[in-house]
PDB file of C-alpha atoms in Angstrom:
ATOM      1  CA  UNK A  51      16.141   3.845  10.394  1.00 70.00           C
ATOM      2  CA  UNK A  52      13.209   3.345   7.607  1.00 79.00           C
ATOM      3  CA  UNK A  53       9.900   4.476   8.928  1.00 92.00           C
ATOM      4  CA  UNK A  54       8.135   1.123   9.064  1.00 96.00           C
ATOM      5  CA  UNK A  55      10.437  -1.784   9.581  1.00 96.00           C
ATOM      6  CA  UNK A  56       9.346  -5.674   8.801  1.00 95.00           C
ATOM      7  CA  UNK A  57      11.364  -8.945   8.789  1.00 85.00           C
ATOM      8  CA  UNK A  58      11.304  -9.646   5.285  1.00 78.00           C
ATOM      9  CA  UNK A  59      11.025 -13.207   5.308  1.00 83.00           C
ATOM     10  CA  UNK A  60      10.770 -15.702   3.893  1.00 92.00           C
ATOM     11  CA  UNK A  61       8.568 -17.215   7.375  1.00 96.00           C
ATOM     12  CA  UNK A  62       7.446 -20.582   7.070  1.00 97.00           C
ATOM     13  CA  UNK A  63       5.298 -22.093   8.985  1.00 97.00           C
ATOM     14  CA  UNK A  64       3.438 -25.774   8.904  1.00 97.00           C
ATOM     15  CA  UNK A  65      -0.325 -25.644   8.458  1.00 98.00           C
ATOM     16  CA  UNK A  66      -2.649 -25.346  11.710  1.00 97.00           C
ATOM     17  CA  UNK A  67       0.716 -23.763  13.444  1.00 98.00           C
ATOM     18  CA  UNK A  68       0.495 -19.903  14.648  1.00 97.00           C
ATOM     19  CA  UNK A  69       2.467 -17.333  12.034  1.00 97.00           C
ATOM     20  CA  UNK A  70       3.467 -14.258  14.092  1.00 97.00           C
ATOM     21  CA  UNK A  71       4.356 -11.145  12.011  1.00 97.00           C
ATOM     22  CA  UNK A  72       6.235  -8.524  13.489  1.00 96.00           C
ATOM     23  CA  UNK A  73       6.402  -4.590  12.652  1.00 97.00           C
ATOM     24  CA  UNK A  74       8.045  -1.221  14.060  1.00 97.00           C
ATOM     25  CA  UNK A  75       7.594   2.108  13.543  1.00 96.00           C
ATOM     26  CA  UNK A  76       9.322   5.322  14.333  1.00 94.00           C
ATOM     27  CA  UNK A  77       6.996   8.261  14.643  1.00 90.00           C
ATOM     28  CA  UNK A  78       5.625   8.300  18.004  1.00 89.00           C
ATOM     29  CA  UNK A  79       3.145   9.943  17.264  1.00 87.00           C
ATOM     30  CA  UNK A  80       1.306   7.592  14.531  1.00 89.00           C
ATOM     31  CA  UNK A  81      -2.690   6.828  15.078  1.00 87.00           C
ATOM     32  CA  UNK A  82      -3.324   4.479  12.736  1.00 91.00           C
ATOM     33  CA  UNK A  83      -2.289   0.735  12.079  1.00 95.00           C
ATOM     34  CA  UNK A  84      -3.081  -1.214   9.287  1.00 95.00           C
ATOM     35  CA  UNK A  85      -1.833  -5.254   7.941  1.00 97.00           C
ATOM     36  CA  UNK A  86      -2.526  -5.995   4.404  1.00 97.00           C
ATOM     37  CA  UNK A  87      -2.033  -8.885   2.680  1.00 97.00           C
ATOM     38  CA  UNK A  88      -0.923  -9.408  -1.243  1.00 97.00           C
ATOM     39  CA  UNK A  89      -1.023 -12.114  -2.827  1.00 97.00           C
ATOM     40  CA  UNK A  90       1.977 -12.841  -5.396  1.00 94.00           C
ATOM     41  CA  UNK A  91       0.771 -10.600  -8.566  1.00 92.00           C
ATOM     42  CA  UNK A  92      -2.022  -8.737  -6.758  1.00 95.00           C
ATOM     43  CA  UNK A  93      -2.463  -5.766  -5.021  1.00 95.00           C
ATOM     44  CA  UNK A  94      -2.207  -4.980  -1.156  1.00 96.00           C
ATOM     45  CA  UNK A  95      -5.965  -6.063   1.118  1.00 95.00           C
ATOM     46  CA  UNK A  96      -6.816  -4.734   4.031  1.00 94.00           C
ATOM     47  CA  UNK A  97      -6.929  -7.122   6.136  1.00 95.00           C
ATOM     48  CA  UNK A  98      -6.962  -5.750  10.044  1.00 95.00           C
ATOM     49  CA  UNK A  99      -6.964  -2.147  11.287  1.00 94.00           C
ATOM     50  CA  UNK A 100      -6.277  -1.348  14.786  1.00 95.00           C
ATOM     51  CA  UNK A 101      -5.950   1.937  16.827  1.00 93.00           C
ATOM     52  CA  UNK A 102      -5.311   1.430  20.402  1.00 94.00           C
ATOM     53  CA  UNK A 103      -3.150  -0.139  22.863  1.00 96.00           C
ATOM     54  CA  UNK A 104      -3.760  -4.307  23.092  1.00 96.00           C
ATOM     55  CA  UNK A 105      -5.743  -7.134  20.880  1.00 97.00           C
ATOM     56  CA  UNK A 106      -8.365  -7.021  18.336  1.00 97.00           C
ATOM     57  CA  UNK A 107      -9.234 -10.256  17.114  1.00 97.00           C
ATOM     58  CA  UNK A 108     -11.354 -11.231  13.620  1.00 96.00           C
ATOM     59  CA  UNK A 109     -11.361 -14.494  12.984  1.00 97.00           C
ATOM     60  CA  UNK A 110      -8.128 -16.531  12.615  1.00 97.00           C
ATOM     61  CA  UNK A 111      -6.124 -13.146  12.630  1.00 98.00           C
ATOM     62  CA  UNK A 112      -5.323 -11.463  15.637  1.00 98.00           C
ATOM     63  CA  UNK A 113      -3.511  -8.093  15.364  1.00 98.00           C
ATOM     64  CA  UNK A 114      -1.459  -6.234  18.701  1.00 98.00           C
ATOM     65  CA  UNK A 115      -0.604  -2.628  19.372  1.00 97.00           C
ATOM     66  CA  UNK A 116       2.063  -1.774  21.914  1.00 97.00           C
ATOM     67  CA  UNK A 117       2.346   2.036  21.045  1.00 95.00           C
ATOM     68  CA  UNK A 118       5.067   2.881  23.898  1.00 95.00           C
ATOM     69  CA  UNK A 119       7.222   0.146  22.484  1.00 95.00           C
ATOM     70  CA  UNK A 120       5.837   1.462  18.499  1.00 96.00           C
ATOM     71  CA  UNK A 121       5.219  -2.234  17.991  1.00 96.00           C
ATOM     72  CA  UNK A 122       2.456  -3.760  16.443  1.00 97.00           C
ATOM     73  CA  UNK A 123       2.189  -7.330  15.274  1.00 97.00           C
ATOM     74  CA  UNK A 124      -0.307  -9.913  13.236  1.00 98.00           C
ATOM     75  CA  UNK A 125      -0.879 -13.248  14.469  1.00 98.00           C
ATOM     76  CA  UNK A 126      -2.873 -15.845  12.336  1.00 98.00           C
ATOM     77  CA  UNK A 127      -4.176 -19.101  14.055  1.00 98.00           C
ATOM     78  CA  UNK A 128      -4.315 -22.570  12.086  1.00 98.00           C
ATOM     79  CA  UNK A 129      -2.713 -21.031   9.425  1.00 98.00           C
ATOM     80  CA  UNK A 130      -3.955 -22.226   5.900  1.00 97.00           C
ATOM     81  CA  UNK A 131      -1.945 -22.727   2.737  1.00 97.00           C
ATOM     82  CA  UNK A 132      -4.210 -19.886   1.269  1.00 97.00           C
ATOM     83  CA  UNK A 133      -2.640 -17.563   3.686  1.00 98.00           C
ATOM     84  CA  UNK A 134       0.902 -17.752   1.750  1.00 97.00           C
ATOM     85  CA  UNK A 135       1.413 -14.007   0.785  1.00 97.00           C
ATOM     86  CA  UNK A 136       3.244 -10.920   1.738  1.00 97.00           C
ATOM     87  CA  UNK A 137       1.799  -9.494   4.570  1.00 98.00           C
ATOM     88  CA  UNK A 138       2.398  -5.524   5.135  1.00 97.00           C
ATOM     89  CA  UNK A 139       2.160  -3.539   7.960  1.00 97.00           C
ATOM     90  CA  UNK A 140       1.415   0.012   6.862  1.00 95.00           C
ATOM     91  CA  UNK A 141       1.148   2.930  10.058  1.00 94.00           C
ATOM     92  CA  UNK A 142      -0.824   6.453   9.317  1.00 90.00           C
ATOM     93  CA  UNK A 143       0.964   9.674  10.606  1.00 80.00           C
ATOM     94  CA  UNK A 144      -1.639  12.347  11.238  1.00 72.00           C
ATOM     95  CA  UNK A 145      -1.860  13.884   7.860  1.00 71.00           C
ATOM     96  CA  UNK A 146      -3.549  10.536   6.757  1.00 73.00           C
ATOM     97  CA  UNK A 147      -0.459   9.662   4.810  1.00 82.00           C
ATOM     98  CA  UNK A 148      -0.422   6.005   4.835  1.00 89.00           C
ATOM     99  CA  UNK A 149       3.638   4.298   5.290  1.00 92.00           C
ATOM    100  CA  UNK A 150       4.376   1.053   4.252  1.00 95.00           C
ATOM    101  CA  UNK A 151       6.892  -1.507   5.374  1.00 96.00           C
ATOM    102  CA  UNK A 152       8.700  -3.977   2.714  1.00 95.00           C
ATOM    103  CA  UNK A 153       6.541  -6.888   3.541  1.00 96.00           C
ATOM    104  CA  UNK A 154       7.277 -10.094   5.475  1.00 97.00           C
ATOM    105  CA  UNK A 155       6.375 -13.159   3.252  1.00 96.00           C
ATOM    106  CA  UNK A 156       4.516 -16.063   4.678  1.00 97.00           C
ATOM    107  CA  UNK A 157       4.603 -19.211   3.388  1.00 97.00           C
ATOM    108  CA  UNK A 158       2.207 -22.063   4.571  1.00 97.00           C
ATOM    109  CA  UNK A 159       3.569 -25.766   4.362  1.00 96.00           C
ATOM    110  CA  UNK A 160       0.433 -28.588   3.938  1.00 94.00           C
TER     111      UNK A 160
ATOM    112  CA  UNK B 261     -19.686  -1.016  -4.994  1.00 65.00           C
ATOM    113  CA  UNK B 262     -17.335  -0.865  -7.832  1.00 78.00           C
ATOM    114  CA  UNK B 263     -13.729  -0.985  -6.674  1.00 92.00           C
ATOM    115  CA  UNK B 264     -10.927   1.190  -7.529  1.00 96.00           C
ATOM    116  CA  UNK B 265     -10.346   0.904 -11.247  1.00 97.00           C
ATOM    117  CA  UNK B 266      -7.118   0.794 -12.902  1.00 97.00           C
ATOM    118  CA  UNK B 267      -6.266   0.695 -16.614  1.00 97.00           C
ATOM    119  CA  UNK B 268      -4.128  -0.559 -17.898  1.00 97.00           C
ATOM    120  CA  UNK B 269      -3.284  -3.460 -15.999  1.00 97.00           C
ATOM    121  CA  UNK B 270       0.495  -3.681 -17.881  1.00 97.00           C
ATOM    122  CA  UNK B 271       2.371  -1.832 -20.143  1.00 98.00           C
ATOM    123  CA  UNK B 272       5.678  -2.243 -21.566  1.00 98.00           C
ATOM    124  CA  UNK B 273       7.680   0.924 -23.446  1.00 98.00           C
ATOM    125  CA  UNK B 274      11.112   1.438 -24.297  1.00 98.00           C
ATOM    126  CA  UNK B 275      12.683   4.182 -21.996  1.00 97.00           C
ATOM    127  CA  UNK B 276      12.296   7.862 -23.085  1.00 97.00           C
ATOM    128  CA  UNK B 277       8.845   6.980 -24.338  1.00 98.00           C
ATOM    129  CA  UNK B 278       5.844   8.820 -22.551  1.00 98.00           C
ATOM    130  CA  UNK B 279       3.121   6.403 -20.389  1.00 98.00           C
ATOM    131  CA  UNK B 280      -0.003   7.247 -18.741  1.00 98.00           C
ATOM    132  CA  UNK B 281      -1.703   5.531 -15.894  1.00 98.00           C
ATOM    133  CA  UNK B 282      -5.732   6.019 -15.473  1.00 97.00           C
ATOM    134  CA  UNK B 283      -7.685   5.471 -12.326  1.00 97.00           C
ATOM    135  CA  UNK B 284     -11.029   5.976 -11.051  1.00 96.00           C
ATOM    136  CA  UNK B 285     -12.135   5.653  -7.149  1.00 95.00           C
ATOM    137  CA  UNK B 286     -14.396   4.025  -5.577  1.00 92.00           C
ATOM    138  CA  UNK B 287     -17.623   6.633  -5.771  1.00 91.00           C
ATOM    139  CA  UNK B 288     -17.744   9.051  -2.972  1.00 88.00           C
ATOM    140  CA  UNK B 289     -14.177   8.858  -1.951  1.00 89.00           C
ATOM    141  CA  UNK B 290     -12.459  11.961  -2.045  1.00 89.00           C
ATOM    142  CA  UNK B 291      -9.321  11.101  -0.929  1.00 91.00           C
ATOM    143  CA  UNK B 292      -7.014   9.222  -3.825  1.00 93.00           C
ATOM    144  CA  UNK B 293      -3.172   8.297  -3.905  1.00 94.00           C
ATOM    145  CA  UNK B 294      -0.915   7.178  -5.980  1.00 97.00           C
ATOM    146  CA  UNK B 295       1.410   4.525  -4.922  1.00 96.00           C
ATOM    147  CA  UNK B 296       4.955   2.998  -6.863  1.00 97.00           C
ATOM    148  CA  UNK B 297       5.700  -0.475  -5.560  1.00 97.00           C
ATOM    149  CA  UNK B 298       8.799  -2.027  -6.464  1.00 96.00           C
ATOM    150  CA  UNK B 299       9.814  -5.569  -6.841  1.00 93.00           C
ATOM    151  CA  UNK B 300      10.018  -7.035  -3.039  1.00 91.00           C
ATOM    152  CA  UNK B 301       9.413  -3.309  -1.440  1.00 94.00           C
ATOM    153  CA  UNK B 302       6.008  -2.100   0.351  1.00 95.00           C
ATOM    154  CA  UNK B 303       4.359   0.964  -1.951  1.00 96.00           C
ATOM    155  CA  UNK B 304       5.812   4.063  -1.027  1.00 95.00           C
ATOM    156  CA  UNK B 305       3.507   7.068  -1.815  1.00 94.00           C
ATOM    157  CA  UNK B 306       4.186   9.551  -4.954  1.00 96.00           C
ATOM    158  CA  UNK B 307       1.082  11.891  -4.548  1.00 95.00           C
ATOM    159  CA  UNK B 308      -2.232  12.193  -2.530  1.00 93.00           C
ATOM    160  CA  UNK B 309      -5.074  14.305  -3.878  1.00 93.00           C
ATOM    161  CA  UNK B 310      -8.182  15.403  -1.622  1.00 90.00           C
ATOM    162  CA  UNK B 311     -10.722  16.127  -3.994  1.00 89.00           C
ATOM    163  CA  UNK B 312      -9.197  18.000  -7.192  1.00 90.00           C
ATOM    164  CA  UNK B 313      -5.988  19.414  -4.894  1.00 91.00           C
ATOM    165  CA  UNK B 314      -3.107  17.673  -4.408  1.00 92.00           C
ATOM    166  CA  UNK B 315      -1.989  18.060  -0.886  1.00 89.00           C
ATOM    167  CA  UNK B 316       1.027  15.746  -0.791  1.00 89.00           C
ATOM    168  CA  UNK B 317       3.469  15.778  -3.736  1.00 91.00           C
ATOM    169  CA  UNK B 318       6.736  15.568  -1.842  1.00 88.00           C
ATOM    170  CA  UNK B 319       7.888  12.079  -3.226  1.00 90.00           C
ATOM    171  CA  UNK B 320       6.684  12.551  -7.121  1.00 93.00           C
ATOM    172  CA  UNK B 321       9.595  13.405  -9.155  1.00 92.00           C
ATOM    173  CA  UNK B 322       8.304  16.274 -10.551  1.00 91.00           C
ATOM    174  CA  UNK B 323      10.480  16.794 -13.224  1.00 95.00           C
ATOM    175  CA  UNK B 324       9.156  13.621 -15.514  1.00 97.00           C
ATOM    176  CA  UNK B 325       5.941  12.710 -13.420  1.00 97.00           C
ATOM    177  CA  UNK B 326       3.067  14.665 -13.420  1.00 97.00           C
ATOM    178  CA  UNK B 327      -0.226  13.862 -12.377  1.00 97.00           C
ATOM    179  CA  UNK B 328      -3.616  15.330 -12.414  1.00 95.00           C
ATOM    180  CA  UNK B 329      -7.335  15.350 -10.967  1.00 95.00           C
ATOM    181  CA  UNK B 330     -10.178  16.859 -12.751  1.00 83.00           C
ATOM    182  CA  UNK B 331     -13.218  17.630 -11.438  1.00 84.00           C
ATOM    183  CA  UNK B 332     -11.844  15.386  -8.315  1.00 81.00           C
ATOM    184  CA  UNK B 333     -13.182  12.002  -9.228  1.00 90.00           C
ATOM    185  CA  UNK B 334     -10.635  10.166 -11.838  1.00 95.00           C
ATOM    186  CA  UNK B 335      -7.166  11.113 -11.812  1.00 97.00           C
ATOM    187  CA  UNK B 336      -4.103  10.443 -14.431  1.00 97.00           C
ATOM    188  CA  UNK B 337      -0.769   9.958 -13.783  1.00 98.00           C
ATOM    189  CA  UNK B 338       2.209  10.219 -16.480  1.00 98.00           C
ATOM    190  CA  UNK B 339       5.860   9.650 -16.570  1.00 98.00           C
ATOM    191  CA  UNK B 340       7.372  11.522 -19.654  1.00 97.00           C
ATOM    192  CA  UNK B 341      10.187  10.422 -20.580  1.00 97.00           C
ATOM    193  CA  UNK B 342      10.539   7.066 -18.784  1.00 97.00           C
ATOM    194  CA  UNK B 343      13.397   5.681 -17.225  1.00 97.00           C
ATOM    195  CA  UNK B 344      14.616   1.984 -16.846  1.00 97.00           C
ATOM    196  CA  UNK B 345      14.283   2.648 -12.766  1.00 96.00           C
ATOM    197  CA  UNK B 346      10.790   3.476 -13.417  1.00 97.00           C
ATOM    198  CA  UNK B 347      10.315  -0.192 -14.146  1.00 98.00           C
ATOM    199  CA  UNK B 348       7.949  -0.680 -10.870  1.00 98.00           C
ATOM    200  CA  UNK B 349       3.646  -1.412  -9.847  1.00 98.00           C
ATOM    201  CA  UNK B 350       1.942   1.835  -9.949  1.00 98.00           C
ATOM    202  CA  UNK B 351      -1.046   1.133  -7.334  1.00 98.00           C
ATOM    203  CA  UNK B 352      -3.832   3.942  -7.012  1.00 97.00           C
ATOM    204  CA  UNK B 353      -6.220   3.565  -3.589  1.00 94.00           C
ATOM    205  CA  UNK B 354      -8.929   5.748  -3.066  1.00 92.00           C
ATOM    206  CA  UNK B 355     -10.642   6.594   0.738  1.00 88.00           C
ATOM    207  CA  UNK B 356     -13.501   8.311   2.129  1.00 82.00           C
ATOM    208  CA  UNK B 357     -11.752   9.860   5.331  1.00 71.00           C
ATOM    209  CA  UNK B 358      -8.267  11.025   5.190  1.00 65.00           C
ATOM    210  CA  UNK B 359      -6.791   7.452   5.234  1.00 57.00           C
ATOM    211  CA  UNK B 360      -7.675   7.034   8.849  1.00 64.00           C
ATOM    212  CA  UNK B 361      -9.688   3.403   8.082  1.00 71.00           C
ATOM    213  CA  UNK B 362      -7.125   2.226   5.936  1.00 77.00           C
ATOM    214  CA  UNK B 363      -6.976   2.595   1.909  1.00 84.00           C
ATOM    215  CA  UNK B 364      -8.676   0.210  -1.395  1.00 89.00           C
ATOM    216  CA  UNK B 365      -6.321  -0.347  -3.617  1.00 95.00           C
ATOM    217  CA  UNK B 366      -7.068  -0.800  -7.136  1.00 96.00           C
ATOM    218  CA  UNK B 367      -5.499  -3.851  -9.331  1.00 96.00           C
ATOM    219  CA  UNK B 368      -2.477  -1.673 -10.017  1.00 97.00           C
ATOM    220  CA  UNK B 369      -0.411  -0.936 -13.182  1.00 98.00           C
ATOM    221  CA  UNK B 370       2.333  -3.219 -13.867  1.00 97.00           C
ATOM    222  CA  UNK B 371       5.030  -0.955 -15.944  1.00 98.00           C
ATOM    223  CA  UNK B 372       7.847  -2.353 -17.556  1.00 98.00           C
ATOM    224  CA  UNK B 373      10.644   0.126 -19.225  1.00 98.00           C
ATOM    225  CA  UNK B 374      13.108  -1.505 -22.125  1.00 97.00           C
TER     226      UNK B 374
END
């Protein structure tokens, strides 16, 4: 079992729809959770962080965390073609190391 | 604030040749990370520095890879000799606290070994 798992996609949604990206992790004592966006040929860019159970909203982005289910998700409302990218889930362990999933490719169709 | 600076952006070398990558972290960030990202995969940690001390190098292939962070600022990652399987993007990242608030990545170095 991989430490951080994501559906590799590609996930295709129409413009204006909600994109839902999911991630599960194996280490129960993980403390911090992040979503990175990576455009093709570019480096990962931090877009959301979440540390406690529940929802965290930032503009069109909502991160959701359920530690009991070891599950993290990212919702993108009103998806735009510019949101087309690979989204990486990262989980921080107690030593401060971030472990990344393989990423989910999102394609938003006009 | 200047971001994490890496050089070179691209490097093409023949197998068995040496190669080095350089990273300058964000000013004041005491933690520095080197990650490797293979095509279609997420980044994987190679080594983590707290100031000048390597505190996690368990994933660094020490037979051919080496790294240093003199004076706790800039860092260099070296591969000698390079193998075809080393072709990847090498990412440097830094953080103020030990990753608790996420990292800032540099632009990366894309290595192609032919």
